[in-house]
Tab-separated table of C-alpha atoms in Angstrom:
chain	number	residue	atom	x	y	z
S	1	UNK	CA	48.576	-24.129	-30.063
S	2	UNK	CA	51.268	-24.156	-27.396
S	3	UNK	CA	48.734	-25.158	-24.797
S	4	UNK	CA	47.338	-27.979	-26.913
S	5	UNK	CA	50.841	-29.266	-27.728
S	6	UNK	CA	51.798	-29.186	-24.088
S	7	UNK	CA	48.729	-31.223	-23.199
S	8	UNK	CA	50.172	-34.071	-25.249
S	9	UNK	CA	53.274	-34.202	-23.053
S	10	UNK	CA	53.081	-36.614	-20.076
S	11	UNK	CA	52.049	-34.735	-16.933
S	12	UNK	CA	55.286	-35.369	-14.911
S	13	UNK	CA	57.308	-33.964	-17.815
S	14	UNK	CA	55.008	-31.040	-18.567
S	15	UNK	CA	55.339	-29.734	-15.021
S	16	UNK	CA	59.109	-29.143	-15.528
S	17	UNK	CA	58.786	-26.177	-17.913
S	18	UNK	CA	59.329	-22.749	-16.415
S	19	UNK	CA	56.402	-20.368	-16.053
S	20	UNK	CA	56.131	-17.720	-18.780
S	21	UNK	CA	57.874	-14.532	-17.791
S	22	UNK	CA	59.948	-16.181	-15.064
S	23	UNK	CA	63.628	-15.257	-14.717
S	24	UNK	CA	65.957	-17.378	-16.870
S	25	UNK	CA	68.277	-19.712	-15.029
S	26	UNK	CA	72.005	-20.028	-15.828
S	27	UNK	CA	71.248	-23.318	-17.504
S	28	UNK	CA	69.118	-21.597	-20.148
S	29	UNK	CA	72.081	-19.368	-21.184
S	30	UNK	CA	74.273	-22.388	-21.540
S	31	UNK	CA	71.955	-23.799	-24.154
S	32	UNK	CA	71.691	-20.631	-26.187
S	33	UNK	CA	68.303	-19.557	-24.896
S	34	UNK	CA	66.759	-22.926	-25.629
S	35	UNK	CA	64.720	-24.627	-22.929
S	36	UNK	CA	66.849	-26.674	-20.528
S	37	UNK	CA	66.806	-30.430	-20.732
S	38	UNK	CA	63.824	-32.074	-19.142
S	39	UNK	CA	64.393	-32.721	-15.445
S	40	UNK	CA	62.649	-34.610	-12.757
S	41	UNK	CA	59.919	-32.628	-10.992
S	42	UNK	CA	61.647	-33.385	-7.702
S	43	UNK	CA	64.664	-31.224	-8.646
S	44	UNK	CA	62.559	-28.372	-10.083
S	45	UNK	CA	60.487	-26.831	-7.317
S	46	UNK	CA	59.352	-24.007	-9.617
S	47	UNK	CA	56.861	-26.097	-11.547
S	48	UNK	CA	54.814	-24.151	-14.077
S	49	UNK	CA	51.302	-23.024	-13.116
S	50	UNK	CA	48.075	-24.443	-14.485
S	51	UNK	CA	47.711	-24.127	-18.258
S	52	UNK	CA	43.920	-23.931	-18.282
S	53	UNK	CA	44.140	-20.181	-19.035
S	54	UNK	CA	46.182	-20.794	-22.198
S	55	UNK	CA	43.343	-22.835	-23.741
S	56	UNK	CA	40.045	-21.338	-22.604
S	57	UNK	CA	37.960	-23.643	-24.777
S	58	UNK	CA	39.581	-26.808	-23.418
S	59	UNK	CA	38.111	-26.573	-19.916
S	60	UNK	CA	34.958	-24.920	-18.556
S	61	UNK	CA	34.987	-22.722	-15.469
S	62	UNK	CA	33.471	-24.599	-12.529
S	63	UNK	CA	29.881	-23.500	-11.866
S	64	UNK	CA	30.627	-22.678	-8.270
S	65	UNK	CA	32.730	-19.695	-9.384
S	66	UNK	CA	30.091	-18.407	-11.762
S	67	UNK	CA	29.111	-14.809	-10.871
S	68	UNK	CA	25.425	-15.636	-11.342
S	69	UNK	CA	25.440	-18.472	-8.815
S	70	UNK	CA	23.509	-17.697	-5.595
S	71	UNK	CA	24.564	-18.897	-2.180
S	72	UNK	CA	22.743	-22.090	-1.367
S	73	UNK	CA	20.179	-21.719	1.421
S	74	UNK	CA	20.896	-23.566	4.659
S	75	UNK	CA	19.604	-27.108	4.835
S	76	UNK	CA	17.262	-28.165	7.611
S	77	UNK	CA	18.286	-31.134	9.720
S	78	UNK	CA	15.026	-32.927	8.827
S	79	UNK	CA	12.167	-32.805	6.347
S	80	UNK	CA	9.472	-30.928	8.292
S	81	UNK	CA	6.284	-31.944	6.475
S	82	UNK	CA	5.577	-35.275	8.188
S	83	UNK	CA	6.786	-34.307	11.713
S	84	UNK	CA	4.892	-31.006	11.584
S	85	UNK	CA	1.739	-32.697	10.299
S	86	UNK	CA	1.854	-35.216	13.136
S	87	UNK	CA	2.636	-32.533	15.712
S	88	UNK	CA	-0.459	-30.608	14.600
S	89	UNK	CA	-2.803	-33.574	14.125
S	90	UNK	CA	-2.136	-35.819	17.119
S	91	UNK	CA	-2.986	-33.135	19.746
S	92	UNK	CA	-6.350	-32.440	18.112
S	93	UNK	CA	-7.446	-35.991	18.975
S	94	UNK	CA	-8.027	-34.560	22.460
S	95	UNK	CA	-11.163	-33.131	20.886
S	96	UNK	CA	-12.668	-36.631	20.741
S	97	UNK	CA	-12.448	-36.716	24.546
S	98	UNK	CA	-13.558	-33.147	25.276
S	99	UNK	CA	-14.678	-31.064	22.324
S	100	UNK	CA	-13.285	-27.862	23.794
S	101	UNK	CA	-9.817	-29.409	24.154
S	102	UNK	CA	-9.490	-29.572	20.362
S	103	UNK	CA	-9.249	-25.772	20.227
S	104	UNK	CA	-7.495	-25.110	23.525
S	105	UNK	CA	-4.909	-27.631	24.713
S	106	UNK	CA	-4.534	-28.996	21.164
S	107	UNK	CA	-3.812	-25.479	19.926
S	108	UNK	CA	-1.140	-24.862	22.531
S	109	UNK	CA	0.412	-28.324	22.166
S	110	UNK	CA	0.651	-28.013	18.367
S	111	UNK	CA	2.510	-24.705	18.634
S	112	UNK	CA	4.770	-26.007	21.378
S	113	UNK	CA	5.553	-29.223	19.483
S	114	UNK	CA	6.340	-27.613	16.135
S	115	UNK	CA	8.493	-24.932	17.731
S	116	UNK	CA	10.331	-27.534	19.809
S	117	UNK	CA	10.956	-29.675	16.718
S	118	UNK	CA	12.726	-26.810	15.000
S	119	UNK	CA	14.693	-25.875	18.109
S	120	UNK	CA	15.856	-29.486	18.493
S	121	UNK	CA	17.047	-29.524	14.876
S	122	UNK	CA	19.575	-26.728	15.557
S	123	UNK	CA	18.189	-23.848	13.439
S	124	UNK	CA	20.816	-22.476	11.028
S	125	UNK	CA	20.468	-18.848	12.132
S	126	UNK	CA	19.739	-16.827	15.228
S	127	UNK	CA	16.646	-15.440	13.564
S	128	UNK	CA	15.247	-18.918	12.892
S	129	UNK	CA	16.053	-19.907	16.482
S	130	UNK	CA	14.307	-16.838	17.946
S	131	UNK	CA	11.324	-17.397	15.649
S	132	UNK	CA	10.875	-21.026	16.717
S	133	UNK	CA	11.435	-20.111	20.374
S	134	UNK	CA	8.631	-17.534	20.239
S	135	UNK	CA	6.129	-20.008	18.801
S	136	UNK	CA	7.155	-22.758	21.229
S	137	UNK	CA	6.949	-20.428	24.216
S	138	UNK	CA	3.504	-19.273	23.128
S	139	UNK	CA	2.273	-22.870	23.125
S	140	UNK	CA	3.805	-23.587	26.525
S	141	UNK	CA	2.399	-20.391	28.007
S	142	UNK	CA	-1.077	-21.063	26.649
S	143	UNK	CA	-1.251	-24.611	27.974
S	144	UNK	CA	-0.041	-23.599	31.432
S	145	UNK	CA	-2.588	-20.780	31.546
S	146	UNK	CA	-5.433	-23.045	30.414
S	147	UNK	CA	-4.511	-25.655	33.022
S	148	UNK	CA	-4.297	-23.068	35.807
S	149	UNK	CA	-7.630	-21.544	34.812
S	150	UNK	CA	-9.387	-24.895	34.610
S	151	UNK	CA	-8.091	-26.055	37.988
S	152	UNK	CA	-8.725	-22.828	39.890
S	153	UNK	CA	-11.833	-21.231	38.341
S	154	UNK	CA	-15.005	-23.384	38.486
S	155	UNK	CA	-16.929	-21.420	35.849
S	156	UNK	CA	-14.458	-22.480	33.170
S	157	UNK	CA	-15.024	-26.132	34.019
S	158	UNK	CA	-18.758	-25.486	33.717
S	159	UNK	CA	-18.164	-23.773	30.372
S	160	UNK	CA	-16.173	-26.785	29.142
S	161	UNK	CA	-18.938	-29.181	30.196
S	162	UNK	CA	-21.623	-27.119	28.448
S	163	UNK	CA	-19.636	-27.207	25.206
S	164	UNK	CA	-19.249	-30.972	25.521
S	165	UNK	CA	-22.970	-31.445	26.153
S	166	UNK	CA	-23.903	-29.410	23.054
S	167	UNK	CA	-21.385	-31.308	20.961
S	168	UNK	CA	-22.712	-34.670	22.148
S	169	UNK	CA	-26.267	-33.669	21.274
S	170	UNK	CA	-25.230	-33.105	17.658
S	171	UNK	CA	-24.080	-36.714	17.268
S	172	UNK	CA	-21.313	-39.194	18.115
S	173	UNK	CA	-17.722	-38.284	18.759
S	174	UNK	CA	-16.583	-39.423	15.302
S	175	UNK	CA	-18.697	-36.684	13.739
S	176	UNK	CA	-16.167	-34.228	15.144
S	177	UNK	CA	-13.515	-35.556	12.762
S	178	UNK	CA	-13.925	-32.964	9.952
S	179	UNK	CA	-13.781	-30.081	12.409
S	180	UNK	CA	-10.727	-31.480	14.187
S	181	UNK	CA	-8.919	-32.098	10.898
S	182	UNK	CA	-9.638	-28.497	9.910
S	183	UNK	CA	-8.126	-27.392	13.224
S	184	UNK	CA	-4.986	-29.455	12.598
S	185	UNK	CA	-4.653	-27.873	9.138
S	186	UNK	CA	-4.976	-24.438	10.693
S	187	UNK	CA	-2.261	-25.217	13.248
S	188	UNK	CA	0.035	-26.513	10.494
S	189	UNK	CA	-0.489	-23.297	8.553
S	190	UNK	CA	0.337	-21.211	11.611
S	191	UNK	CA	3.576	-23.169	12.114
S	192	UNK	CA	4.624	-23.018	8.444
S	193	UNK	CA	6.438	-19.624	8.564
S	194	UNK	CA	9.030	-21.189	10.873
S	195	UNK	CA	10.018	-23.550	8.051
S	196	UNK	CA	10.526	-20.601	5.706
S	197	UNK	CA	12.881	-18.764	8.072
S	198	UNK	CA	14.788	-21.974	8.806
S	199	UNK	CA	15.370	-22.552	5.077
S	200	UNK	CA	16.292	-18.970	4.209
S	201	UNK	CA	19.820	-17.626	3.893
S	202	UNK	CA	18.493	-14.147	4.758
S	203	UNK	CA	15.153	-12.786	5.917
S	204	UNK	CA	15.351	-9.155	4.784
S	205	UNK	CA	15.867	-5.890	6.622
S	206	UNK	CA	12.357	-5.896	8.060
S	207	UNK	CA	12.858	-9.278	9.771
S	208	UNK	CA	14.139	-7.926	13.145
S	209	UNK	CA	11.130	-5.605	13.411
S	210	UNK	CA	8.719	-8.449	12.653
S	211	UNK	CA	10.391	-10.613	15.278
S	212	UNK	CA	10.031	-7.823	17.852
S	213	UNK	CA	6.340	-7.536	16.964
S	214	UNK	CA	5.912	-11.267	17.517
S	215	UNK	CA	7.357	-11.114	21.009
S	216	UNK	CA	5.410	-7.918	21.775
S	217	UNK	CA	2.156	-9.587	20.708
S	218	UNK	CA	3.010	-12.632	22.797
S	219	UNK	CA	3.612	-10.438	25.842
S	220	UNK	CA	0.399	-8.413	25.419
S	221	UNK	CA	-1.720	-11.556	24.971
S	222	UNK	CA	-0.164	-13.264	28.004
S	223	UNK	CA	-0.599	-10.233	30.280
S	224	UNK	CA	-4.169	-9.754	29.085
S	225	UNK	CA	-5.134	-13.361	29.856
S	226	UNK	CA	-3.581	-13.352	33.307
S	227	UNK	CA	-4.846	-9.869	34.265
S	228	UNK	CA	-8.444	-10.534	33.286
S	229	UNK	CA	-8.598	-13.921	34.990
S	230	UNK	CA	-7.027	-12.569	38.184
S	231	UNK	CA	-9.398	-9.578	38.400
S	232	UNK	CA	-12.506	-11.686	37.768
S	233	UNK	CA	-11.350	-14.312	40.251
S	234	UNK	CA	-11.020	-11.594	42.898
S	235	UNK	CA	-14.013	-9.335	42.128
S	236	UNK	CA	-16.455	-11.729	40.473
S	237	UNK	CA	-17.132	-12.956	36.955
S	238	UNK	CA	-19.570	-10.116	36.174
S	239	UNK	CA	-17.100	-7.294	36.750
S	240	UNK	CA	-15.969	-5.215	33.754
S	241	UNK	CA	-12.162	-5.215	33.660
S	242	UNK	CA	-10.906	-1.739	32.737
S	243	UNK	CA	-7.503	-1.638	34.446
S	244	UNK	CA	-4.031	-2.774	33.448
S	245	UNK	CA	-3.714	-3.495	29.711
S	246	UNK	CA	-7.511	-3.148	29.455
S	247	UNK	CA	-7.119	0.581	30.094
S	248	UNK	CA	-5.786	0.848	26.520
S	249	UNK	CA	-7.062	-2.239	24.698
S	250	UNK	CA	-10.522	-3.660	25.262
S	251	UNK	CA	-9.376	-7.159	24.256
S	252	UNK	CA	-5.567	-7.299	24.690
S	253	UNK	CA	-5.481	-11.091	24.542
S	254	UNK	CA	-7.085	-11.150	21.076
S	255	UNK	CA	-5.229	-8.063	19.820
S	256	UNK	CA	-1.889	-9.418	21.036
S	257	UNK	CA	-2.426	-12.718	19.253
S	258	UNK	CA	-3.495	-10.895	16.097
S	259	UNK	CA	-0.184	-9.008	16.082
S	260	UNK	CA	1.773	-12.153	16.935
S	261	UNK	CA	0.405	-14.333	14.130
S	262	UNK	CA	0.335	-11.546	11.536
S	263	UNK	CA	4.024	-10.807	12.178
S	264	UNK	CA	4.737	-14.544	12.186
S	265	UNK	CA	3.340	-14.940	8.643
S	266	UNK	CA	4.995	-11.736	7.400
S	267	UNK	CA	8.355	-12.957	8.699
S	268	UNK	CA	8.032	-16.188	6.736
S	269	UNK	CA	7.129	-14.319	3.543
S	270	UNK	CA	10.021	-11.892	4.030
S	271	UNK	CA	12.443	-14.799	4.436
S	272	UNK	CA	11.200	-16.572	1.317
S	273	UNK	CA	11.295	-13.437	-0.857
S	274	UNK	CA	14.700	-12.219	0.406
S	275	UNK	CA	16.292	-15.643	-0.200
S	276	UNK	CA	14.616	-16.167	-3.596
S	277	UNK	CA	12.793	-19.263	-2.323
S	278	UNK	CA	9.273	-18.340	-3.417
S	279	UNK	CA	8.946	-21.059	-6.066
S	280	UNK	CA	10.667	-23.736	-3.993
S	281	UNK	CA	8.513	-22.935	-0.957
S	282	UNK	CA	5.173	-22.306	-2.666
S	283	UNK	CA	3.454	-24.997	-0.587
S	284	UNK	CA	4.669	-23.599	2.715
S	285	UNK	CA	3.737	-20.077	1.633
S	286	UNK	CA	0.218	-21.224	0.757
S	287	UNK	CA	-0.068	-22.989	4.120
S	288	UNK	CA	1.139	-19.831	5.882
S	289	UNK	CA	-1.514	-17.769	4.104
S	290	UNK	CA	-4.208	-20.230	5.146
S	291	UNK	CA	-2.945	-20.208	8.728
S	292	UNK	CA	-2.792	-16.446	9.167
S	293	UNK	CA	-6.145	-15.851	7.454
S	294	UNK	CA	-7.779	-18.570	9.543
S	295	UNK	CA	-6.494	-17.490	12.932
S	296	UNK	CA	-7.098	-13.780	12.234
S	297	UNK	CA	-10.678	-14.571	11.248
S	298	UNK	CA	-11.168	-16.535	14.498
S	299	UNK	CA	-9.664	-13.729	16.604
S	300	UNK	CA	-11.697	-11.002	14.913
S	301	UNK	CA	-14.860	-13.053	15.274
S	302	UNK	CA	-14.169	-13.632	18.974
S	303	UNK	CA	-13.466	-9.949	19.610
S	304	UNK	CA	-16.601	-8.889	17.703
S	305	UNK	CA	-18.723	-11.363	19.648
S	306	UNK	CA	-17.336	-10.137	22.965
S	307	UNK	CA	-17.961	-6.532	21.934
S	308	UNK	CA	-21.633	-7.364	21.393
S	309	UNK	CA	-22.008	-9.203	24.686
S	310	UNK	CA	-20.407	-6.357	26.633
S	311	UNK	CA	-22.659	-3.806	24.917
S	312	UNK	CA	-25.742	-5.779	25.901
S	313	UNK	CA	-24.583	-6.186	29.482
S	314	UNK	CA	-23.051	-2.802	30.309
S	315	UNK	CA	-24.694	-0.364	27.869
S	316	UNK	CA	-25.674	2.905	29.551
S	317	UNK	CA	-23.276	2.539	32.466
S	318	UNK	CA	-20.972	5.601	32.769
S	319	UNK	CA	-17.915	3.436	33.448
S	320	UNK	CA	-18.511	1.368	30.337
S	321	UNK	CA	-19.244	4.371	28.103
S	322	UNK	CA	-16.091	6.185	29.269
S	323	UNK	CA	-14.071	3.009	28.742
S	324	UNK	CA	-15.357	2.728	25.159
S	325	UNK	CA	-14.242	6.259	24.351
S	326	UNK	CA	-10.666	5.874	25.574
S	327	UNK	CA	-9.852	2.316	24.425
S	328	UNK	CA	-9.441	0.422	21.154
S	329	UNK	CA	-11.266	-2.826	20.447
S	330	UNK	CA	-8.549	-4.105	18.131
S	331	UNK	CA	-9.317	-5.714	14.741
S	332	UNK	CA	-13.043	-6.565	14.627
S	333	UNK	CA	-15.731	-7.033	12.028
S	334	UNK	CA	-18.073	-4.163	11.274
S	335	UNK	CA	-21.281	-4.179	13.265
S	336	UNK	CA	-24.368	-5.276	11.416
S	337	UNK	CA	-26.914	-2.540	10.834
């Protein structure tokens, strides 16, 4: 009741009462223990504290102080859907010029562009920054490697022209549209985990390990590409490369990418789950699942195909048989009976 009565007093006057339990001033004794006459708030620096606690039903506790309230996840500097979609779709139009470019330079450019977009938006955490940097660097590395290989190794130019000739025989360039759109969707799915880590307040305890696996996969794939191309350029295209990273992995470029993109997707899922953003990010999680399943299928198919070609070409050779026994092919599909 005291709180409700006090609320009816004008605010400048109500602030002049002493706080409960405060030491009595000489003025209070002079008035027989009664409250002193009302004074101006300027002459009474010991204004009473807030009275919200005396009437709990009169005012609700602000939601921000509620124990059940979670910390809001960091906001991205831009909405990523449209920029990411464009960054993954525009490069695939190279496939209308040269069919092979839709899965080579377009692939690298999409990864570079999406990673660069996130880096330019000032990621809210070091983890998100390192994640985007890994994807962007992969795209840059791939494009530089493809350009070097095309300019310096004639057989790859011949390979590109053969692919273009077969594609032209199947029909006009516009008939490539469904395939190129599927490629752009795949690239968007592969870039989606970066959005999840950029939105998350935390990515879980396993996040550092997954990030290390991403960079390790990137390194293995890069070394494998460069090593194989350098050896074949020096010793001929028919030589079986068994040195360097190929002394352990039969297809380090494919295996490295498999590790890279698997860890990339797992990092996005870990960030969404740890920050309780599963429902809010359901679309990006679905896109991430499509991306990792798609690229892993492509890599496993490529490794399986190469395994078959090498078996046909080198079967029975002691060097090849010894190499098979001491190396791992990486993730592949089971051989058909």
